Amino acid sequence: KNQVEQSPQSLIILEGKNCTLQCNYTVSPFSNLRWYKQDTGRGPVSLTIMTFSENTKSNGRYTATLDADTKQSSLHITASQLSDSASYICVVSDRGSTLGRLYFGRGTQLTVWP
Amino acid sequence: EADIYQTPRYLVIGTGKKITLECSQTMGHDKMYWYQQDPGMELHLIHYSYGVNSTEKGDLSSESTVSRIRTEHFPLTLESARPSHTSQYLCASSQTEQFFGPGTRLTVL
């Protein structure tokens, strides 16, 4: 069964600090991995997308890494801001179907305190 | 910001009522999707469409139905709402990457 597991489930950090979120997956055959940010009561918004051949990608203060051999990804947030408080969702796509089926993790709920 | 819209954003309704959740996108995407998401849980695909007049059921069984008469429009209907339908419903569209709407928070009393 294709699965995406994220850790930690929740995280509280102080404003200005860095943090790293983890994602392990078993989806096969692998197509790509995305990190989304979902604010409370809103739809997910894409932060990064990485294919098999990419092992790091940055988007401002967000840096994602991918190890396709161990099937692990991480999202590093630098110099956190209050607006970073949200759920961060790891999403893996397979290439076994024309739909490009997405497999969602449950997300890490990040809270940034002043 | 993706051009995909959902209405209403919030809906509180009594058991047995018929409801339609609207979703529209202005990006000309062929593929559209409906997801259901409970608090703290992952998104579950309940319906998808490859294009006009194409609809398929997703991974999670749902009593809702969908239609795709126009490319830009993908409404979801519940004929008789029940408390078990209380959830957040997210619509998405894609050509390659999926873009999500803001969601509809449905509460059935």
Short mmCIF file of C-alpha atoms in Angstrom, two decimals:
data_model
loop_
_atom_site.label_atom_id
_atom_site.label_comp_id
_atom_site.label_asym_id
_atom_site.label_seq_id
_atom_site.Cartn_x
_atom_site.Cartn_y
_atom_site.Cartn_z
CA LYS A 1 0.00 0.00 0.00
CA ASN A 2 1.34 3.40 -0.98
CA GLN A 3 1.85 5.56 2.07
CA VAL A 4 3.26 8.92 3.07
CA GLU A 5 4.28 9.39 6.70
CA GLN A 6 5.20 12.76 8.19
CA SER A 7 6.89 13.72 11.44
CA PRO A 8 6.54 15.37 13.79
CA GLN A 9 2.76 15.56 13.92
CA SER A 10 3.02 19.02 15.46
CA LEU A 11 5.79 21.47 16.26
CA ILE A 12 6.04 24.73 18.18
CA ILE A 13 8.99 27.05 17.63
CA LEU A 14 9.87 30.65 18.46
CA GLU A 15 9.90 33.30 15.79
CA GLY A 16 13.27 33.54 14.07
CA LYS A 17 14.26 29.93 14.73
CA ASN A 18 14.82 27.26 12.08
CA CYS A 19 13.02 23.93 11.86
CA THR A 20 13.02 20.77 9.76
CA LEU A 21 10.01 18.64 8.89
CA GLN A 22 10.32 15.02 7.75
CA CYS A 23 8.52 12.90 5.18
CA ASN A 24 8.96 9.17 4.47
CA TYR A 25 7.12 7.49 1.61
CA THR A 26 6.60 4.09 0.06
CA VAL A 27 4.89 5.24 -3.15
CA SER A 28 6.09 3.33 -6.20
CA PRO A 29 6.73 3.94 -9.02
CA PHE A 30 7.77 7.41 -7.91
CA SER A 31 7.11 10.45 -10.08
CA ASN A 32 7.59 13.53 -7.92
CA LEU A 33 7.29 14.88 -4.39
CA ARG A 34 5.68 18.16 -3.42
CA TRP A 35 5.52 20.12 -0.21
CA TYR A 36 2.37 22.15 0.32
CA LYS A 37 1.52 24.79 2.92
CA GLN A 38 -2.08 24.81 4.13
CA ASP A 39 -3.31 27.68 6.25
CA THR A 40 -6.26 26.96 8.54
CA GLY A 41 -9.49 26.92 6.56
CA ARG A 42 -7.72 27.28 3.21
CA GLY A 43 -6.64 25.01 0.39
CA PRO A 44 -3.03 23.76 0.10
CA VAL A 45 -0.55 25.94 -1.77
CA SER A 46 2.50 24.41 -3.43
CA LEU A 47 5.94 25.32 -2.02
CA THR A 48 8.28 23.01 -3.93
CA ILE A 49 8.18 20.11 -6.33
CA MET A 50 11.03 17.66 -6.91
CA THR A 51 11.49 14.85 -9.40
CA PHE A 52 13.60 11.72 -9.02
CA SER A 53 16.78 13.40 -10.22
CA GLU A 54 16.56 16.44 -7.94
CA ASN A 55 17.86 16.26 -4.37
CA THR A 56 17.33 19.84 -3.23
CA LYS A 57 15.12 22.76 -4.15
CA SER A 58 14.62 26.14 -2.51
CA ASN A 59 11.76 28.62 -2.46
CA GLY A 60 12.76 31.63 -0.39
CA ARG A 61 13.15 30.54 3.21
CA TYR A 62 11.92 27.02 2.37
CA THR A 63 14.41 24.35 1.29
CA ALA A 64 13.30 20.84 0.44
CA THR A 65 15.56 17.81 0.09
CA LEU A 66 14.89 14.44 -1.46
CA ASP A 67 16.70 11.13 -1.08
CA ALA A 68 15.03 8.84 -3.60
CA ASP A 69 17.12 5.86 -2.49
CA THR A 70 15.90 5.96 1.10
CA LYS A 71 12.53 7.48 0.09
CA GLN A 72 12.88 10.38 2.47
CA SER A 73 12.32 14.09 2.12
CA SER A 74 12.69 17.04 4.44
CA LEU A 75 11.49 20.62 4.46
CA HIS A 76 13.74 23.13 6.20
CA ILE A 77 12.33 26.51 7.19
CA THR A 78 14.86 29.22 7.93
CA ALA A 79 14.30 32.25 10.18
CA SER A 80 10.67 31.39 10.88
CA GLN A 81 7.97 34.05 10.84
CA LEU A 82 4.55 34.16 12.50
CA SER A 83 2.99 33.70 9.05
CA ASP A 84 4.70 30.32 8.74
CA SER A 85 2.15 28.92 11.21
CA ALA A 86 0.27 26.37 9.10
CA SER A 87 0.07 22.69 8.22
CA TYR A 88 2.84 21.46 5.92
CA ILE A 89 1.81 18.54 3.78
CA CYS A 90 4.08 16.13 1.90
CA VAL A 91 2.49 14.81 -1.30
CA VAL A 92 3.94 12.09 -3.51
CA SER A 93 2.81 11.37 -7.05
CA ASP A 94 3.13 8.02 -8.79
CA ARG A 95 3.72 7.57 -12.50
CA GLY A 96 1.69 4.40 -12.77
CA SER A 97 -1.43 6.12 -14.04
CA THR A 98 -2.37 8.89 -16.43
CA LEU A 99 -4.15 10.62 -13.56
CA GLY A 100 -0.84 11.09 -11.74
CA ARG A 101 -2.45 9.98 -8.51
CA LEU A 102 -1.38 11.98 -5.43
CA TYR A 103 -0.71 10.40 -2.04
CA PHE A 104 -1.05 12.82 0.87
CA GLY A 105 0.60 12.81 4.27
CA ARG A 106 -1.38 13.98 7.29
CA GLY A 107 0.78 17.06 7.60
CA THR A 108 2.91 18.64 10.31
CA GLN A 109 1.12 21.41 12.19
CA LEU A 110 3.68 24.17 12.74
CA THR A 111 3.03 26.95 15.25
CA VAL A 112 5.41 29.91 15.42
CA TRP A 113 5.26 31.91 18.64
CA PRO A 114 6.44 35.50 18.99
CA GLU B 1 -2.76 32.75 -6.41
CA ALA B 2 -4.49 30.06 -8.48
CA ASP B 3 -7.74 30.98 -10.23
CA ILE B 4 -9.94 28.30 -8.69
CA TYR B 5 -12.99 29.25 -6.69
CA GLN B 6 -15.33 27.46 -4.33
CA THR B 7 -18.66 28.56 -2.93
CA PRO B 8 -19.93 28.66 -0.33
CA ARG B 9 -16.88 28.87 1.92
CA TYR B 10 -18.92 27.80 4.95
CA LEU B 11 -22.26 25.99 5.10
CA VAL B 12 -24.31 24.86 8.09
CA ILE B 13 -27.36 22.85 7.14
CA GLY B 14 -29.87 20.46 8.63
CA THR B 15 -30.08 16.71 8.06
CA GLY B 16 -31.90 15.64 4.91
CA LYS B 17 -31.30 18.80 2.91
CA LYS B 18 -29.96 18.69 -0.64
CA ILE B 19 -26.80 20.73 -1.15
CA THR B 20 -24.52 21.61 -4.04
CA LEU B 21 -20.94 22.75 -3.55
CA GLU B 22 -19.70 24.87 -6.42
CA CYS B 23 -16.21 24.78 -7.92
CA SER B 24 -14.98 26.73 -10.92
CA GLN B 25 -11.59 27.41 -12.47
CA THR B 26 -10.52 29.89 -15.13
CA MET B 27 -7.25 28.22 -16.11
CA GLY B 28 -8.71 25.97 -18.80
CA HIS B 29 -7.55 22.83 -16.99
CA ASP B 30 -8.93 19.51 -18.23
CA LYS B 31 -8.57 17.59 -14.96
CA MET B 32 -10.56 18.47 -11.86
CA TYR B 33 -10.82 16.81 -8.46
CA TRP B 34 -12.81 16.78 -5.23
CA TYR B 35 -11.13 15.90 -1.95
CA GLN B 36 -12.54 15.42 1.53
CA GLN B 37 -10.42 16.41 4.54
CA ASP B 38 -11.19 15.94 8.23
CA PRO B 39 -9.22 17.91 10.85
CA GLY B 40 -5.67 16.62 11.28
CA MET B 41 -6.16 14.02 8.59
CA GLU B 42 -4.90 13.63 5.05
CA LEU B 43 -6.86 14.61 1.97
CA HIS B 44 -8.90 11.80 0.41
CA LEU B 45 -9.86 11.84 -3.26
CA ILE B 46 -13.62 11.33 -3.67
CA HIS B 47 -14.22 12.31 -7.33
CA TYR B 48 -12.21 13.30 -10.39
CA SER B 49 -12.77 14.24 -13.99
CA TYR B 50 -10.51 14.07 -17.05
CA GLY B 51 -12.68 16.52 -18.98
CA VAL B 52 -16.22 17.39 -20.06
CA ASN B 53 -18.69 14.53 -19.55
CA SER B 54 -16.02 12.47 -17.75
CA THR B 55 -16.41 11.70 -14.03
CA GLU B 56 -14.93 8.94 -11.89
CA LYS B 57 -15.11 7.94 -8.24
CA GLY B 58 -11.96 8.36 -6.18
CA ASP B 59 -10.31 6.30 -3.48
CA LEU B 60 -12.73 7.19 -0.68
CA SER B 61 -16.32 6.09 -1.08
CA SER B 62 -18.70 9.03 -1.00
CA GLU B 63 -22.46 9.42 -1.25
CA SER B 64 -21.97 12.62 -3.19
CA THR B 65 -22.24 12.93 -6.97
CA VAL B 66 -20.52 15.24 -9.44
CA SER B 67 -21.06 16.49 -12.96
CA ARG B 68 -18.80 18.05 -15.61
CA ILE B 69 -20.91 19.76 -18.24
CA ARG B 70 -18.44 22.61 -18.79
CA THR B 71 -14.65 22.56 -18.57
CA GLU B 72 -14.54 25.28 -15.95
CA HIS B 73 -17.26 23.96 -13.67
CA PHE B 74 -17.27 20.85 -11.42
CA PRO B 75 -20.10 20.95 -8.84
CA LEU B 76 -20.56 18.36 -6.10
CA THR B 77 -24.05 17.42 -4.87
CA LEU B 78 -25.32 15.67 -1.77
CA GLU B 79 -28.97 14.63 -2.24
CA SER B 80 -29.63 14.18 1.48
CA ALA B 81 -27.07 15.58 3.88
CA ARG B 82 -26.23 13.70 7.09
CA PRO B 83 -24.03 14.57 10.10
CA SER B 84 -21.45 12.06 8.81
CA HIS B 85 -20.96 14.37 5.80
CA THR B 86 -19.56 17.09 8.05
CA SER B 87 -16.08 17.80 6.70
CA GLN B 88 -13.98 20.16 4.57
CA TYR B 89 -14.35 19.68 0.83
CA LEU B 90 -11.49 20.84 -1.40
CA CYS B 91 -11.68 21.22 -5.16
CA ALA B 92 -8.57 21.16 -7.36
CA SER B 93 -7.69 21.37 -11.03
CA SER B 94 -4.60 20.52 -13.02
CA GLN B 95 -2.94 20.35 -16.35
CA THR B 96 0.26 18.99 -14.78
CA GLU B 97 0.41 20.41 -11.25
CA GLN B 98 -2.71 20.50 -9.05
CA PHE B 99 -3.99 23.85 -7.81
CA PHE B 100 -6.45 23.85 -4.91
CA GLY B 101 -9.43 26.02 -4.16
CA PRO B 102 -9.98 27.54 -0.70
CA GLY B 103 -12.37 24.78 0.37
CA THR B 104 -15.92 24.56 1.71
CA ARG B 105 -16.39 23.80 5.38
CA LEU B 106 -19.65 21.81 5.62
CA THR B 107 -21.45 21.20 8.91
CA VAL B 108 -24.58 19.04 8.94
CA LEU B 109 -26.63 19.27 12.11
#
